Amino acid sequence: EMQGTGFGRWRLLQWALCAVLVMLFVTMAYSQPSWSDAAGVFDLTPENYMQTRTGLWYIKFYVPWCPHCKRLGPSFAELDRLKKEEHSEVHIAQMDCAEYRPTCRKFGIKRYPTMVFVDNGRLRAYNGGRDVSSMSAFVDYQWHNAPLDATNPYTSATTVPSPLASIL
C-alpha cells in the first residue's frame, strides 16, 4: 500500500510539471513580443510628442498586435541604428497607438503601421517600402530637401492633411 501511494504522488508531480511546462510554452508562443527589437527607438508619449514641433522626425505609429507592425519592428530599429551611426539630424521615433490612442487620433492615424516624416511641425505621410533601404532613402531625401516643394517626389500625393499640423 505504501508503494502505491508514493507512486501516485510521483505520477501527480509528473502531470503537474507537464502542465506547468505546457502553460509556459503557450504563454511564450502567444505573448505579445516585446518591442526590444526596436530598442533605442525613441518612444513618443502624450507627455513628450510636442518635441516633434521642432527638428526632423520620422515616426512609426503602431499597435503591438498588428502583424505588419511586428514585421516592421526589426527594420525600424535597424533604421534608427543606421541614422545614429550616420549622425543624421533626423530623430527616429515610434508611438504605441494601443496605449496612446487619443494622441494617435490627433495625428489622424487610422491604419497600422503608419509612418510620417515631421519637418518642424509639417507632416508628410510615408507610403513606400517597409525595408531599411527604402525608409532610409525617404528619410535622407526629406533631411536634405526638408522644405516642401513641388519637386519632392515623396510629398506630391502623400502630404498629411493640413489640419493635423495644427496639433503640433
PDB file of C-alpha atoms in Angstrom:
ATOM      1  CA  GLU A   1       0.000   0.000   0.000  1.00  0.00           C
ATOM      2  CA  MET A   2       2.789   2.422   0.817  1.00  0.00           C
ATOM      3  CA  GLN A   3       4.369   1.834  -2.547  1.00  0.00           C
ATOM      4  CA  GLY A   4       1.132   2.622  -4.348  1.00  0.00           C
ATOM      5  CA  THR A   5       0.748   5.919  -2.530  1.00  0.00           C
ATOM      6  CA  GLY A   6       4.292   7.011  -3.379  1.00  0.00           C
ATOM      7  CA  PHE A   7       3.795   6.054  -6.999  1.00  0.00           C
ATOM      8  CA  GLY A   8       0.536   8.059  -7.141  1.00  0.00           C
ATOM      9  CA  ARG A   9       2.236  11.147  -5.747  1.00  0.00           C
ATOM     10  CA  TRP A  10       5.086  10.794  -8.235  1.00  0.00           C
ATOM     11  CA  ARG A  11       2.600  10.478 -11.093  1.00  0.00           C
ATOM     12  CA  LEU A  12       0.735  13.562  -9.854  1.00  0.00           C
ATOM     13  CA  LEU A  13       4.016  15.504  -9.681  1.00  0.00           C
ATOM     14  CA  GLN A  14       4.847  14.465 -13.263  1.00  0.00           C
ATOM     15  CA  TRP A  15       1.441  15.668 -14.508  1.00  0.00           C
ATOM     16  CA  ALA A  16       1.797  18.960 -12.621  1.00  0.00           C
ATOM     17  CA  LEU A  17       5.257  19.525 -14.111  1.00  0.00           C
ATOM     18  CA  CYS A  18       3.952  18.772 -17.609  1.00  0.00           C
ATOM     19  CA  ALA A  19       1.063  21.173 -17.107  1.00  0.00           C
ATOM     20  CA  VAL A  20       3.437  23.939 -15.979  1.00  0.00           C
ATOM     21  CA  LEU A  21       5.704  23.352 -18.991  1.00  0.00           C
ATOM     22  CA  VAL A  22       2.753  23.420 -21.397  1.00  0.00           C
ATOM     23  CA  MET A  23       1.457  26.662 -19.863  1.00  0.00           C
ATOM     24  CA  LEU A  24       4.918  28.205 -20.098  1.00  0.00           C
ATOM     25  CA  PHE A  25       5.249  27.188 -23.749  1.00  0.00           C
ATOM     26  CA  VAL A  26       1.798  28.536 -24.635  1.00  0.00           C
ATOM     27  CA  THR A  27       2.497  31.802 -22.825  1.00  0.00           C
ATOM     28  CA  MET A  28       5.790  32.267 -24.673  1.00  0.00           C
ATOM     29  CA  ALA A  29       4.313  31.313 -28.036  1.00  0.00           C
ATOM     30  CA  TYR A  30       1.292  33.599 -27.867  1.00  0.00           C
ATOM     31  CA  SER A  31       2.532  36.517 -25.807  1.00  0.00           C
ATOM     32  CA  GLN A  32       2.959  39.866 -27.497  1.00  0.00           C
ATOM     33  CA  PRO A  33       6.557  40.413 -28.482  1.00  0.00           C
ATOM     34  CA  SER A  34       8.425  42.984 -26.517  1.00  0.00           C
ATOM     35  CA  TRP A  35       9.475  45.949 -28.536  1.00  0.00           C
ATOM     36  CA  SER A  36      13.048  45.285 -27.508  1.00  0.00           C
ATOM     37  CA  ASP A  37      13.663  44.598 -31.199  1.00  0.00           C
ATOM     38  CA  ALA A  38      13.119  48.344 -31.552  1.00  0.00           C
ATOM     39  CA  ALA A  39      15.467  49.125 -28.663  1.00  0.00           C
ATOM     40  CA  GLY A  40      16.901  52.578 -28.906  1.00  0.00           C
ATOM     41  CA  VAL A  41      13.994  53.952 -30.901  1.00  0.00           C
ATOM     42  CA  PHE A  42      12.591  56.995 -29.108  1.00  0.00           C
ATOM     43  CA  ASP A  43       9.132  56.272 -27.653  1.00  0.00           C
ATOM     44  CA  LEU A  44       6.670  59.116 -28.091  1.00  0.00           C
ATOM     45  CA  THR A  45       4.007  59.585 -25.432  1.00  0.00           C
ATOM     46  CA  PRO A  46       1.283  62.165 -24.785  1.00  0.00           C
ATOM     47  CA  GLU A  47       3.778  63.867 -22.471  1.00  0.00           C
ATOM     48  CA  ASN A  48       6.616  64.245 -24.982  1.00  0.00           C
ATOM     49  CA  TYR A  49       5.149  64.244 -28.511  1.00  0.00           C
ATOM     50  CA  MET A  50       5.244  68.051 -28.616  1.00  0.00           C
ATOM     51  CA  GLN A  51       9.008  67.698 -29.115  1.00  0.00           C
ATOM     52  CA  THR A  52       8.181  66.894 -32.731  1.00  0.00           C
ATOM     53  CA  ARG A  53       7.245  70.568 -33.265  1.00  0.00           C
ATOM     54  CA  THR A  54      10.901  71.294 -33.914  1.00  0.00           C
ATOM     55  CA  GLY A  55      13.510  69.376 -35.822  1.00  0.00           C
ATOM     56  CA  LEU A  56      13.183  66.469 -38.198  1.00  0.00           C
ATOM     57  CA  TRP A  57      11.372  63.302 -37.126  1.00  0.00           C
ATOM     58  CA  TYR A  58      10.450  60.006 -38.769  1.00  0.00           C
ATOM     59  CA  ILE A  59       7.678  58.440 -36.701  1.00  0.00           C
ATOM     60  CA  LYS A  60       6.111  54.982 -36.755  1.00  0.00           C
ATOM     61  CA  PHE A  61       2.616  54.664 -35.289  1.00  0.00           C
ATOM     62  CA  TYR A  62       1.879  51.041 -34.428  1.00  0.00           C
ATOM     63  CA  VAL A  63      -0.199  48.660 -32.325  1.00  0.00           C
ATOM     64  CA  PRO A  64       1.526  45.642 -30.748  1.00  0.00           C
ATOM     65  CA  TRP A  65      -0.873  43.006 -32.118  1.00  0.00           C
ATOM     66  CA  CYS A  66      -0.593  44.092 -35.775  1.00  0.00           C
ATOM     67  CA  PRO A  67       1.347  41.506 -37.840  1.00  0.00           C
ATOM     68  CA  HIS A  68       2.669  44.205 -40.223  1.00  0.00           C
ATOM     69  CA  CYS A  69       3.863  46.263 -37.234  1.00  0.00           C
ATOM     70  CA  LYS A  70       5.621  43.224 -35.785  1.00  0.00           C
ATOM     71  CA  ARG A  71       7.424  42.585 -39.069  1.00  0.00           C
ATOM     72  CA  LEU A  72       8.418  46.253 -39.310  1.00  0.00           C
ATOM     73  CA  GLY A  73       9.929  46.368 -35.789  1.00  0.00           C
ATOM     74  CA  PRO A  74      13.412  44.998 -36.631  1.00  0.00           C
ATOM     75  CA  SER A  75      13.705  47.113 -39.812  1.00  0.00           C
ATOM     76  CA  PHE A  76      12.679  50.230 -37.936  1.00  0.00           C
ATOM     77  CA  ALA A  77      15.232  49.508 -35.193  1.00  0.00           C
ATOM     78  CA  GLU A  78      17.893  48.980 -37.862  1.00  0.00           C
ATOM     79  CA  LEU A  79      16.938  52.299 -39.485  1.00  0.00           C
ATOM     80  CA  ASP A  80      17.323  54.002 -36.100  1.00  0.00           C
ATOM     81  CA  ARG A  81      20.762  52.425 -35.587  1.00  0.00           C
ATOM     82  CA  LEU A  82      21.849  53.403 -39.107  1.00  0.00           C
ATOM     83  CA  LYS A  83      20.747  57.031 -38.749  1.00  0.00           C
ATOM     84  CA  LYS A  84      22.521  57.302 -35.389  1.00  0.00           C
ATOM     85  CA  GLU A  85      25.709  55.925 -36.962  1.00  0.00           C
ATOM     86  CA  GLU A  86      25.394  58.477 -39.775  1.00  0.00           C
ATOM     87  CA  HIS A  87      24.866  61.263 -37.221  1.00  0.00           C
ATOM     88  CA  SER A  88      21.654  62.115 -39.020  1.00  0.00           C
ATOM     89  CA  GLU A  89      19.685  65.094 -37.781  1.00  0.00           C
ATOM     90  CA  VAL A  90      16.512  63.042 -38.180  1.00  0.00           C
ATOM     91  CA  HIS A  91      15.087  61.617 -34.959  1.00  0.00           C
ATOM     92  CA  ILE A  92      13.576  58.142 -35.348  1.00  0.00           C
ATOM     93  CA  ALA A  93      10.582  57.633 -33.038  1.00  0.00           C
ATOM     94  CA  GLN A  94       7.548  55.426 -32.505  1.00  0.00           C
ATOM     95  CA  MET A  95       4.212  55.672 -30.737  1.00  0.00           C
ATOM     96  CA  ASP A  96       2.139  52.771 -29.410  1.00  0.00           C
ATOM     97  CA  CYS A  97      -1.401  53.608 -30.523  1.00  0.00           C
ATOM     98  CA  ALA A  98      -2.909  50.878 -28.350  1.00  0.00           C
ATOM     99  CA  GLU A  99      -1.557  52.655 -25.309  1.00  0.00           C
ATOM    100  CA  TYR A 100      -1.871  56.249 -26.561  1.00  0.00           C
ATOM    101  CA  ARG A 101      -4.919  56.052 -28.803  1.00  0.00           C
ATOM    102  CA  PRO A 102      -6.202  59.628 -28.211  1.00  0.00           C
ATOM    103  CA  THR A 103      -2.824  61.089 -29.173  1.00  0.00           C
ATOM    104  CA  CYS A 104      -2.635  58.928 -32.288  1.00  0.00           C
ATOM    105  CA  ARG A 105      -6.107  60.106 -33.244  1.00  0.00           C
ATOM    106  CA  LYS A 106      -4.823  63.689 -33.074  1.00  0.00           C
ATOM    107  CA  PHE A 107      -2.355  62.693 -35.767  1.00  0.00           C
ATOM    108  CA  GLY A 108      -5.216  61.210 -37.818  1.00  0.00           C
ATOM    109  CA  ILE A 109      -3.831  57.681 -37.623  1.00  0.00           C
ATOM    110  CA  LYS A 110      -6.316  55.090 -38.864  1.00  0.00           C
ATOM    111  CA  ARG A 111      -4.117  52.232 -40.134  1.00  0.00           C
ATOM    112  CA  TYR A 112      -1.111  50.438 -38.733  1.00  0.00           C
ATOM    113  CA  PRO A 113       1.694  50.821 -39.167  1.00  0.00           C
ATOM    114  CA  THR A 114       1.594  54.432 -40.346  1.00  0.00           C
ATOM    115  CA  MET A 115       4.808  56.344 -40.776  1.00  0.00           C
ATOM    116  CA  VAL A 116       5.186  60.080 -41.153  1.00  0.00           C
ATOM    117  CA  PHE A 117       8.055  62.499 -41.560  1.00  0.00           C
ATOM    118  CA  VAL A 118       7.746  65.663 -39.482  1.00  0.00           C
ATOM    119  CA  ASP A 119       9.725  68.719 -40.525  1.00  0.00           C
ATOM    120  CA  ASN A 120       9.422  71.429 -37.873  1.00  0.00           C
ATOM    121  CA  GLY A 121       5.744  70.622 -37.353  1.00  0.00           C
ATOM    122  CA  ARG A 122       4.877  69.867 -41.007  1.00  0.00           C
ATOM    123  CA  LEU A 123       3.789  66.280 -41.506  1.00  0.00           C
ATOM    124  CA  ARG A 124       4.321  64.122 -44.597  1.00  0.00           C
ATOM    125  CA  ALA A 125       2.976  60.601 -44.878  1.00  0.00           C
ATOM    126  CA  TYR A 126       5.237  57.771 -45.970  1.00  0.00           C
ATOM    127  CA  ASN A 127       3.744  55.150 -48.274  1.00  0.00           C
ATOM    128  CA  GLY A 128       6.909  53.453 -49.507  1.00  0.00           C
ATOM    129  CA  GLY A 129       8.580  50.134 -48.842  1.00  0.00           C
ATOM    130  CA  ARG A 130       8.984  48.712 -45.365  1.00  0.00           C
ATOM    131  CA  ASP A 131      12.609  47.723 -45.841  1.00  0.00           C
ATOM    132  CA  VAL A 132      15.527  49.650 -44.344  1.00  0.00           C
ATOM    133  CA  SER A 133      16.896  50.899 -47.677  1.00  0.00           C
ATOM    134  CA  SER A 134      13.523  52.330 -48.828  1.00  0.00           C
ATOM    135  CA  MET A 135      12.859  54.043 -45.492  1.00  0.00           C
ATOM    136  CA  SER A 136      16.432  55.331 -45.337  1.00  0.00           C
ATOM    137  CA  ALA A 137      16.209  56.800 -48.854  1.00  0.00           C
ATOM    138  CA  PHE A 138      12.965  58.561 -47.889  1.00  0.00           C
ATOM    139  CA  VAL A 139      14.440  59.911 -44.629  1.00  0.00           C
ATOM    140  CA  ASP A 140      17.613  61.075 -46.393  1.00  0.00           C
ATOM    141  CA  TYR A 141      15.629  62.818 -49.125  1.00  0.00           C
ATOM    142  CA  GLN A 142      13.474  64.600 -46.559  1.00  0.00           C
ATOM    143  CA  TRP A 143      16.525  65.521 -44.481  1.00  0.00           C
ATOM    144  CA  HIS A 144      18.385  67.064 -47.403  1.00  0.00           C
ATOM    145  CA  ASN A 145      15.304  68.564 -49.090  1.00  0.00           C
ATOM    146  CA  ALA A 146      13.311  69.420 -45.981  1.00  0.00           C
ATOM    147  CA  PRO A 147      11.300  72.375 -47.335  1.00  0.00           C
ATOM    148  CA  LEU A 148       8.126  71.260 -49.037  1.00  0.00           C
ATOM    149  CA  ASP A 149       8.399  71.910 -52.746  1.00  0.00           C
ATOM    150  CA  ALA A 150       6.732  70.805 -55.959  1.00  0.00           C
ATOM    151  CA  THR A 151       9.709  68.650 -56.937  1.00  0.00           C
ATOM    152  CA  ASN A 152       9.584  66.499 -53.798  1.00  0.00           C
ATOM    153  CA  PRO A 153       8.533  63.073 -55.154  1.00  0.00           C
ATOM    154  CA  TYR A 154       7.509  61.858 -51.727  1.00  0.00           C
ATOM    155  CA  THR A 155       5.116  64.661 -50.851  1.00  0.00           C
ATOM    156  CA  SER A 156       3.222  65.373 -54.056  1.00  0.00           C
ATOM    157  CA  ALA A 157       0.376  62.982 -53.265  1.00  0.00           C
ATOM    158  CA  THR A 158       1.190  61.937 -49.733  1.00  0.00           C
ATOM    159  CA  THR A 159       1.238  65.128 -47.712  1.00  0.00           C
ATOM    160  CA  VAL A 160      -0.710  64.636 -44.492  1.00  0.00           C
ATOM    161  CA  PRO A 161      -3.815  66.865 -44.414  1.00  0.00           C
ATOM    162  CA  SER A 162      -3.056  70.321 -43.002  1.00  0.00           C
ATOM    163  CA  PRO A 163      -5.477  70.128 -40.031  1.00  0.00           C
ATOM    164  CA  LEU A 164      -3.057  67.667 -38.444  1.00  0.00           C
ATOM    165  CA  ALA A 165      -0.348  70.307 -38.411  1.00  0.00           C
ATOM    166  CA  SER A 166      -2.468  72.364 -36.013  1.00  0.00           C
ATOM    167  CA  ILE A 167      -1.959  69.793 -33.235  1.00  0.00           C
ATOM    168  CA  LEU A 168       1.756  70.379 -33.347  1.00  0.00           C
TER     169      LEU A 168
END
